[in-house]
CSV table of C-alpha atoms in Angstrom, one decimal:
chain,number,residue,atom,x,y,z
A,1,GLN,CA,-2.0,29.4,-14.3
A,2,ALA,CA,-1.8,26.7,-11.5
A,3,GLN,CA,-3.0,23.2,-11.5
A,4,ASP,CA,-3.6,22.5,-8.3
A,5,ALA,CA,-7.2,24.8,-8.0
A,6,HIS,CA,-8.4,21.2,-6.3
A,7,GLU,CA,-6.0,21.2,-3.3
A,8,ALA,CA,-7.1,25.2,-2.8
A,9,ILE,CA,-9.8,24.6,-0.2
A,10,ARG,CA,-9.1,27.1,2.1
A,11,PRO,CA,-11.6,28.6,5.0
A,12,THR,CA,-13.6,32.1,3.3
A,13,SER,CA,-11.2,34.3,5.8
A,14,VAL,CA,-9.1,33.3,8.7
A,15,TYR,CA,-10.4,35.7,11.0
A,16,ARG,CA,-13.3,32.9,11.1
A,17,SER,CA,-12.0,30.8,13.7
A,18,PRO,CA,-14.1,27.5,14.0
A,19,GLU,CA,-15.2,28.6,17.4
A,20,ALA,CA,-17.1,31.4,16.2
A,21,VAL,CA,-18.5,29.5,13.5
A,22,GLU,CA,-19.4,26.5,15.8
A,23,LYS,CA,-23.3,27.4,16.9
A,24,PHE,CA,-23.6,27.2,12.7
A,25,LEU,CA,-22.4,24.2,12.4
A,26,THR,CA,-23.5,20.5,12.9
A,27,LYS,CA,-20.6,18.2,14.7
A,28,ASP,CA,-19.0,16.6,11.7
A,29,GLN,CA,-19.4,19.9,9.8
A,30,PHE,CA,-17.2,21.6,13.0
A,31,LYS,CA,-14.5,18.9,12.6
A,32,LEU,CA,-14.5,19.0,9.0
A,33,TYR,CA,-14.2,23.2,9.2
A,34,LYS,CA,-11.6,23.0,12.3
A,35,LEU,CA,-9.3,20.5,10.0
A,36,ILE,CA,-9.4,22.6,7.3
A,37,TRP,CA,-9.1,26.2,9.4
A,38,ASP,CA,-6.0,24.8,10.9
A,39,ARG,CA,-4.5,23.3,8.8
A,40,PHE,CA,-4.4,26.3,6.4
A,41,LEU,CA,-3.2,28.3,9.5
A,42,ALA,CA,-0.7,26.0,10.1
A,43,SER,CA,0.2,26.5,6.0
A,44,GLN,CA,1.2,30.1,6.6
A,45,MET,CA,3.6,29.7,9.5
A,46,SER,CA,7.5,29.4,10.1
A,47,PRO,CA,8.6,25.7,9.9
A,48,ALA,CA,9.0,23.5,13.3
A,49,VAL,CA,12.7,23.5,14.2
A,50,PHE,CA,14.1,19.9,16.2
A,51,ASP,CA,17.4,19.2,17.5
A,52,THR,CA,18.2,15.4,16.9
A,53,THR,CA,19.5,13.7,19.6
A,54,THR,CA,20.9,10.7,20.8
A,55,VAL,CA,21.6,9.8,24.6
A,56,ASP,CA,23.9,6.8,25.5
A,57,ILE,CA,22.7,5.1,28.8
A,58,GLN,CA,25.4,2.9,30.5
A,59,ALA,CA,23.2,-0.4,32.1
A,60,GLY,CA,26.0,-2.3,34.4
A,61,ASP,CA,27.7,-4.0,31.5
A,62,TYR,CA,25.5,-2.9,29.2
A,63,LEU,CA,25.3,0.1,26.7
A,64,LEU,CA,22.1,1.0,26.1
A,65,ARG,CA,21.0,4.4,23.1
A,66,ALA,CA,17.9,6.1,22.9
A,67,THR,CA,18.0,7.9,19.3
A,68,GLY,CA,15.3,11.0,19.3
A,69,SER,CA,14.7,14.6,18.5
A,70,SER,CA,13.7,17.9,20.8
A,71,LEU,CA,11.4,19.8,19.9
A,72,LYS,CA,13.5,23.7,19.7
A,73,PHE,CA,10.6,25.9,18.6
A,74,ALA,CA,7.3,24.7,17.3
A,75,GLY,CA,6.4,26.6,14.5
A,76,PHE,CA,3.2,25.4,12.6
A,77,MET,CA,2.5,22.5,15.0
A,78,LYS,CA,1.2,25.1,17.8
A,79,VAL,CA,-2.0,24.7,16.0
A,80,TYR,CA,-1.2,21.5,13.6
A,81,SER,CA,0.2,18.2,14.1
A,82,GLU,CA,0.0,15.2,11.4
A,83,SER,CA,0.0,12.9,14.1
A,84,LYS,CA,0.3,12.4,17.8
A,85,GLU,CA,3.1,9.4,16.8
A,86,ASN,CA,6.5,10.8,17.6
A,87,GLU,CA,5.0,11.8,21.0
A,88,GLU,CA,3.3,8.3,21.8
A,89,ASP,CA,6.3,6.2,20.2
A,90,GLY,CA,9.1,8.3,22.8
A,91,SER,CA,11.2,9.8,19.5
A,92,LEU,CA,10.7,12.9,21.4
A,93,LEU,CA,13.1,13.0,24.4
A,94,PRO,CA,13.9,15.7,27.0
A,95,ASP,CA,15.4,18.4,26.0
A,96,ASP,CA,16.9,18.7,29.8
A,97,ILE,CA,19.4,15.8,29.7
A,98,ASN,CA,23.1,15.9,31.2
A,99,LYS,CA,25.6,13.9,31.2
A,100,ASP,CA,26.1,11.4,34.5
A,101,ASP,CA,22.0,12.5,34.9
A,102,HIS,CA,21.2,8.9,36.8
A,103,LEU,CA,18.1,7.0,35.5
A,104,ILE,CA,15.1,4.7,37.5
A,105,LEU,CA,14.2,2.0,35.4
A,106,LEU,CA,10.9,1.9,34.9
A,107,LYS,CA,10.5,-1.1,32.4
A,108,LEU,CA,12.1,-4.0,30.6
A,109,ASP,CA,10.7,-4.6,27.5
A,110,PRO,CA,12.8,-6.6,25.6
A,111,LYS,CA,11.8,-7.2,21.8
A,112,GLN,CA,13.1,-9.8,18.9
A,113,HIS,CA,12.9,-8.3,16.0
A,114,PHE,CA,13.6,-9.8,12.5
A,115,THR,CA,14.7,-8.6,9.2
A,116,GLN,CA,11.7,-8.3,7.2
A,117,PRO,CA,11.6,-7.1,3.2
A,118,PRO,CA,10.1,-3.8,2.5
A,119,ALA,CA,6.7,-3.6,2.3
A,120,ARG,CA,4.6,-3.9,-0.1
A,121,TYR,CA,3.0,-1.1,-1.6
A,122,THR,CA,-0.8,0.6,-0.6
A,123,GLU,CA,-2.8,3.0,-2.3
A,124,ALA,CA,-1.0,6.0,0.1
A,125,SER,CA,2.0,4.5,0.1
A,126,LEU,CA,2.8,4.6,-4.0
A,127,VAL,CA,0.6,8.2,-3.9
A,128,LYS,CA,3.5,9.1,-1.8
A,129,ILE,CA,6.5,7.3,-3.5
A,130,LEU,CA,4.9,9.3,-6.8
A,131,GLU,CA,4.8,12.5,-5.3
A,132,GLU,CA,8.5,12.3,-4.1
A,133,LEU,CA,9.8,11.3,-7.2
A,134,GLY,CA,8.0,14.3,-8.4
A,135,ILE,CA,6.0,11.8,-11.3
A,136,GLY,CA,2.3,12.9,-12.2
A,137,ARG,CA,-0.3,15.3,-10.3
A,138,PRO,CA,-2.9,14.5,-7.8
A,139,SER,CA,-5.6,14.7,-10.4
A,140,THR,CA,-3.6,11.7,-12.2
A,141,TYR,CA,-3.0,9.6,-9.6
A,142,ALA,CA,-6.0,7.7,-9.2
A,143,PRO,CA,-6.0,7.4,-13.1
A,144,ILE,CA,-2.1,5.4,-12.7
A,145,ILE,CA,-3.6,2.9,-10.3
A,146,ASP,CA,-7.2,2.2,-11.6
A,147,THR,CA,-4.5,1.6,-15.3
A,148,ILE,CA,-2.2,-1.3,-13.2
A,149,LEU,CA,-5.5,-2.9,-11.5
A,150,ASN,CA,-7.6,-2.6,-14.7
A,151,ARG,CA,-5.1,-4.5,-17.0
A,152,GLY,CA,-4.1,-7.0,-14.6
A,153,TYR,CA,-0.7,-6.1,-13.8
A,154,VAL,CA,-1.4,-5.9,-10.2
A,155,ILE,CA,-3.9,-7.4,-7.8
A,156,LYS,CA,-5.0,-6.0,-4.3
A,157,GLU,CA,-4.6,-8.2,-1.3
A,158,GLN,CA,-5.4,-6.7,2.0
A,159,LYS,CA,-5.0,-2.8,0.4
A,160,GLN,CA,-2.1,-4.3,-0.9
A,161,PHE,CA,-0.7,-4.6,-4.5
A,162,ILE,CA,0.8,-7.9,-5.5
A,163,PRO,CA,2.7,-7.9,-9.0
A,164,THR,CA,1.2,-10.4,-11.3
A,165,GLU,CA,2.7,-12.5,-13.6
A,166,LEU,CA,1.6,-10.7,-16.6
A,167,GLY,CA,3.1,-7.3,-14.4
A,168,ARG,CA,6.1,-8.8,-13.9
A,169,ILE,CA,7.0,-9.5,-17.7
A,170,VAL,CA,5.8,-6.1,-19.1
A,171,VAL,CA,8.1,-4.3,-16.6
A,172,ASP,CA,10.9,-6.7,-17.5
A,173,LEU,CA,9.9,-5.5,-21.5
A,174,LEU,CA,9.9,-1.8,-21.0
A,175,LYS,CA,13.7,-2.3,-19.1
A,176,GLU,CA,14.6,-3.7,-22.2
A,177,PHE,CA,13.5,-1.4,-24.9
A,178,PHE,CA,12.9,1.5,-23.3
A,179,ALA,CA,15.4,2.1,-20.5
A,180,ASP,CA,15.2,5.9,-20.5
A,181,ILE,CA,11.4,6.4,-20.6
A,182,ILE,CA,11.1,3.2,-17.8
A,183,ASP,CA,13.8,5.4,-15.5
A,184,VAL,CA,11.9,7.0,-12.8
A,185,GLU,CA,13.5,10.4,-13.4
A,186,PHE,CA,12.2,10.6,-16.8
A,187,THR,CA,8.8,11.9,-15.8
A,188,ALA,CA,9.9,14.2,-13.3
A,189,ASN,CA,12.3,15.4,-15.9
A,190,LEU,CA,9.7,16.0,-18.5
A,191,GLU,CA,7.2,17.5,-16.4
A,192,SER,CA,9.4,20.3,-15.1
A,193,ASN,CA,10.7,20.6,-19.1
A,194,LEU,CA,7.0,21.1,-19.9
A,195,ASP,CA,6.5,23.7,-16.8
A,196,LYS,CA,9.2,25.6,-18.1
A,197,THR,CA,7.6,25.4,-21.4
A,198,GLU,CA,4.2,27.1,-19.7
A,199,GLU,CA,6.4,29.6,-18.2
A,200,GLY,CA,8.0,30.5,-22.0
A,201,ILE,CA,11.6,29.6,-21.1
A,202,TYR,CA,11.9,26.1,-23.6
A,203,ASP,CA,10.4,26.0,-27.0
A,204,TRP,CA,8.2,23.2,-27.3
A,205,LYS,CA,9.4,22.0,-30.4
A,206,GLU,CA,12.8,21.4,-29.1
A,207,VAL,CA,10.8,19.8,-26.1
A,208,VAL,CA,9.1,17.0,-27.7
A,209,ARG,CA,12.0,16.6,-30.1
A,210,ASP,CA,14.3,15.6,-27.7
A,211,PHE,CA,11.9,12.8,-26.3
A,212,TYR,CA,10.3,12.1,-29.6
A,213,GLU,CA,13.4,11.1,-32.3
A,214,PRO,CA,14.9,8.6,-29.7
A,215,PHE,CA,12.0,7.2,-28.5
A,216,ALA,CA,10.9,6.9,-32.5
A,217,LYS,CA,14.5,4.8,-32.8
A,218,GLU,CA,13.2,2.5,-29.2
A,219,LEU,CA,10.0,1.9,-30.9
A,220,GLU,CA,11.2,0.7,-34.2
A,221,ILE,CA,13.2,-1.5,-32.8
A,222,ALA,CA,11.4,-2.5,-29.8
A,223,GLU,CA,8.1,-3.3,-32.8
A,224,LYS,CA,10.6,-5.7,-34.4
A,225,GLU,CA,12.3,-7.6,-32.0
A,226,MET,CA,9.9,-7.5,-28.8
A,227,ALA,CA,8.2,-10.8,-28.9
A,228,LYS,CA,4.8,-11.4,-28.5
A,229,VAL,CA,3.6,-12.3,-25.0
A,230,GLU,CA,2.1,-15.0,-24.3
A,231,LEU,CA,1.6,-16.8,-20.6
A,232,VAL,CA,2.3,-20.5,-20.6
A,233,GLU,CA,-1.0,-21.8,-19.0
A,234,GLU,CA,-0.5,-24.2,-16.7
A,235,VAL,CA,-2.3,-28.2,-16.3
A,236,SER,CA,-4.6,-28.5,-13.4
A,237,ASP,CA,-5.5,-32.0,-12.3
A,238,GLU,CA,-9.2,-30.4,-12.7
A,239,ILE,CA,-11.4,-32.5,-14.9
A,240,CYS,CA,-13.7,-30.3,-17.1
A,241,GLU,CA,-17.4,-32.1,-16.8
A,242,LYS,CA,-18.3,-30.7,-20.1
A,243,CYS,CA,-15.7,-31.3,-22.0
A,244,GLY,CA,-13.6,-34.2,-20.6
A,245,ARG,CA,-10.4,-31.8,-20.7
A,246,ASN,CA,-7.9,-30.9,-18.2
A,247,MET,CA,-8.3,-27.8,-17.4
A,248,VAL,CA,-5.8,-24.8,-17.0
A,249,VAL,CA,-4.9,-21.7,-15.1
A,250,LYS,CA,-5.5,-18.7,-16.4
A,251,PHE,CA,-5.6,-15.5,-14.7
A,252,GLY,CA,-8.1,-12.9,-14.5
A,253,ARG,CA,-8.4,-9.3,-13.7
A,254,TYR,CA,-9.2,-10.8,-9.9
A,255,GLY,CA,-6.4,-13.6,-10.0
A,256,LYS,CA,-6.2,-17.2,-11.1
A,257,PHE,CA,-9.4,-18.8,-12.5
A,258,LEU,CA,-9.5,-22.4,-14.1
A,259,ALA,CA,-10.9,-22.8,-17.4
A,260,CYS,CA,-11.5,-25.2,-20.7
A,261,PRO,CA,-8.8,-25.1,-23.0
A,262,GLY,CA,-11.7,-26.0,-25.3
A,263,PHE,CA,-12.1,-22.5,-25.9
A,264,PRO,CA,-14.5,-21.3,-27.8
A,265,GLU,CA,-16.1,-24.6,-28.4
A,266,CYS,CA,-16.4,-25.2,-24.2
A,267,ARG,CA,-16.6,-21.9,-22.3
A,268,ASN,CA,-16.8,-23.8,-18.6
A,269,THR,CA,-15.2,-22.5,-15.8
A,270,LYS,CA,-14.5,-22.8,-12.6
A,271,PRO,CA,-12.7,-21.1,-9.7
A,272,PHE,CA,-9.2,-21.8,-8.8
A,273,LEU,CA,-8.9,-23.3,-5.5
A,274,GLU,CA,-5.2,-23.1,-3.7
A,275,PRO,CA,-5.6,-24.9,-0.4
A,276,LEU,CA,-3.7,-24.6,2.8
A,277,GLY,CA,-2.8,-27.6,3.9
A,278,ILE,CA,-5.4,-27.2,6.8
A,279,ASP,CA,-7.9,-29.4,7.6
A,280,CYS,CA,-11.9,-27.9,7.5
A,281,PRO,CA,-12.5,-27.1,11.4
A,282,THR,CA,-16.4,-28.0,9.9
A,283,CYS,CA,-16.2,-30.9,8.2
A,284,LYS,CA,-13.5,-33.4,6.5
A,285,GLY,CA,-12.6,-31.2,3.6
A,286,GLN,CA,-9.5,-28.8,2.8
A,287,ILE,CA,-9.5,-25.0,3.5
A,288,VAL,CA,-9.2,-23.2,0.9
A,289,ILE,CA,-8.1,-19.6,-0.4
A,290,ARG,CA,-11.4,-18.3,-2.4
A,291,ARG,CA,-12.0,-15.1,-4.1
A,292,SER,CA,-15.2,-12.3,-3.5
A,293,LYS,CA,-17.0,-10.7,-6.9
A,294,LYS,CA,-14.8,-7.6,-6.5
A,295,GLY,CA,-10.8,-9.8,-5.9
A,296,ARG,CA,-11.1,-10.2,-2.1
A,297,LYS,CA,-9.0,-12.7,-0.7
A,298,PHE,CA,-11.0,-15.5,1.6
A,299,TYR,CA,-11.0,-18.9,2.7
A,300,GLY,CA,-13.3,-21.4,2.8
A,301,CYS,CA,-13.8,-25.2,3.0
A,302,SER,CA,-13.3,-27.1,-0.3
A,303,ASN,CA,-16.7,-29.3,0.2
A,304,TYR,CA,-18.4,-25.8,-0.3
A,305,PRO,CA,-21.9,-25.5,-1.1
A,306,ASP,CA,-22.3,-28.8,1.5
A,307,CYS,CA,-19.9,-27.0,3.7
A,308,ASP,CA,-20.4,-23.4,4.6
A,309,PHE,CA,-17.1,-22.6,6.5
A,310,VAL,CA,-15.6,-19.1,5.7
A,311,SER,CA,-13.3,-16.7,7.1
A,312,TRP,CA,-11.7,-13.5,6.2
A,313,ASP,CA,-8.7,-13.9,8.8
A,314,GLN,CA,-6.6,-16.6,7.7
A,315,PRO,CA,-6.8,-19.6,9.6
A,316,THR,CA,-3.7,-21.5,10.6
A,317,LYS,CA,-2.6,-25.0,12.2
A,318,GLU,CA,-2.2,-23.4,15.5
A,319,ARG,CA,-4.2,-24.3,18.2
A,320,CYS,CA,-5.9,-22.1,21.1
A,321,PRO,CA,-4.2,-22.6,24.4
A,322,GLU,CA,-7.3,-22.5,26.5
A,323,CYS,CA,-10.0,-23.9,24.4
A,324,GLY,CA,-8.2,-26.0,21.5
A,325,SER,CA,-10.0,-24.3,19.0
A,326,MET,CA,-8.3,-23.0,15.6
A,327,LEU,CA,-6.1,-20.4,15.8
A,328,PHE,CA,-7.2,-17.0,12.9
A,329,LEU,CA,-3.8,-15.4,11.6
A,330,LYS,CA,-5.2,-11.2,11.9
A,331,SER,CA,-3.0,-9.0,9.8
A,332,GLY,CA,-2.4,-5.6,11.2
A,333,LYS,CA,-0.4,-3.0,10.0
A,334,LYS,CA,1.8,-2.9,12.8
A,335,GLU,CA,1.4,-6.2,14.0
A,336,ASN,CA,0.3,-10.2,13.7
A,337,LYS,CA,-2.6,-11.6,15.9
A,338,LEU,CA,-3.4,-15.4,16.9
A,339,ILE,CA,-7.0,-14.9,17.6
A,340,CYS,CA,-9.1,-17.7,18.7
A,341,SER,CA,-12.1,-18.6,16.4
A,342,LYS,CA,-14.1,-19.9,19.1
A,343,GLU,CA,-17.2,-16.9,19.8
A,344,ASN,CA,-16.9,-17.1,22.9
A,345,CYS,CA,-13.1,-16.9,24.0
A,346,SER,CA,-11.2,-14.2,24.2
A,347,TYR,CA,-8.0,-15.4,23.8
A,348,LYS,CA,-5.5,-13.6,21.6
A,349,THR,CA,-1.4,-13.3,21.1
A,350,THR,CA,0.7,-10.9,19.0
A,351,ILE,CA,3.5,-12.5,17.1
A,352,GLY,CA,6.4,-12.1,15.0
A,353,ALA,CA,7.6,-13.5,12.4
A,354,LEU,CA,5.5,-17.3,12.2
A,355,ASP,CA,5.5,-20.0,10.0
A,356,LEU,CA,1.9,-20.7,9.6
């Protein structure tokens, strides 16, 4: 009676160890089988046990603090661990530290940290929060993501979801008229009630009635009072070469574009070019933000097709201290880097918060 058969990828026998079947498998098959076998075996083992440790270190006039954990019982980690990040970033501290121990300074690595807003959701982080909140099932995560993309509620840039104006308006209206349903706990509670209904604990008619009666009233109020959403069109300075009207900014699946307000008589459209305020290194044009057919953002020259300058990385006003060429901003998960645009120049530097 479980719905998670798609998660039941198991070895046919725990006694068929990866080493025993390696000679029958290709290199890639062996890696996949070892991953499945290790995870299955780990899932049957006891949890790992850690002691949280805080160490205060007196260094002259300064007090340094290291916080981490020490492993007391490996448990399933003897077989499988999600990652080695804890060991690499030093959060696993030695368990033989004693008061008044003398430490030797090997390296001093001062870092300046800036307050950062919460990171935008990616597909992985969105699925993770849905799991934590008990919303949906593994089989529904992909349709949820497809829906918010296809309806234009969000756009995807550098693997991150960015809400559109339409998305913000829809959320505000839903919060105003359906506050109980938009509550993050609603879906989790309803799914729990449905599970108990399946087990025969709850009567399905009562579960449906408890949901639908208040919902029907909210729906009736919303149909009467909720105003029709009309996004205000932004008039641009771009002139339609077919009919002479000022083109307006519209929002499509892949972001903004210019369209003639004379639709349907005039169906002229153009890409919406967002200037960066940076001169093109190839000609006298301006670098603008463009989008590919799949909606991916890239950077090109406003004089295209006469100028073929194009880059996936964001150009900046900064210049390379070694050769004087333009520096590009290369965004990463943990840090951003400035790299030189010149192919035979290897200059690059890590940056924090920087106004580009």
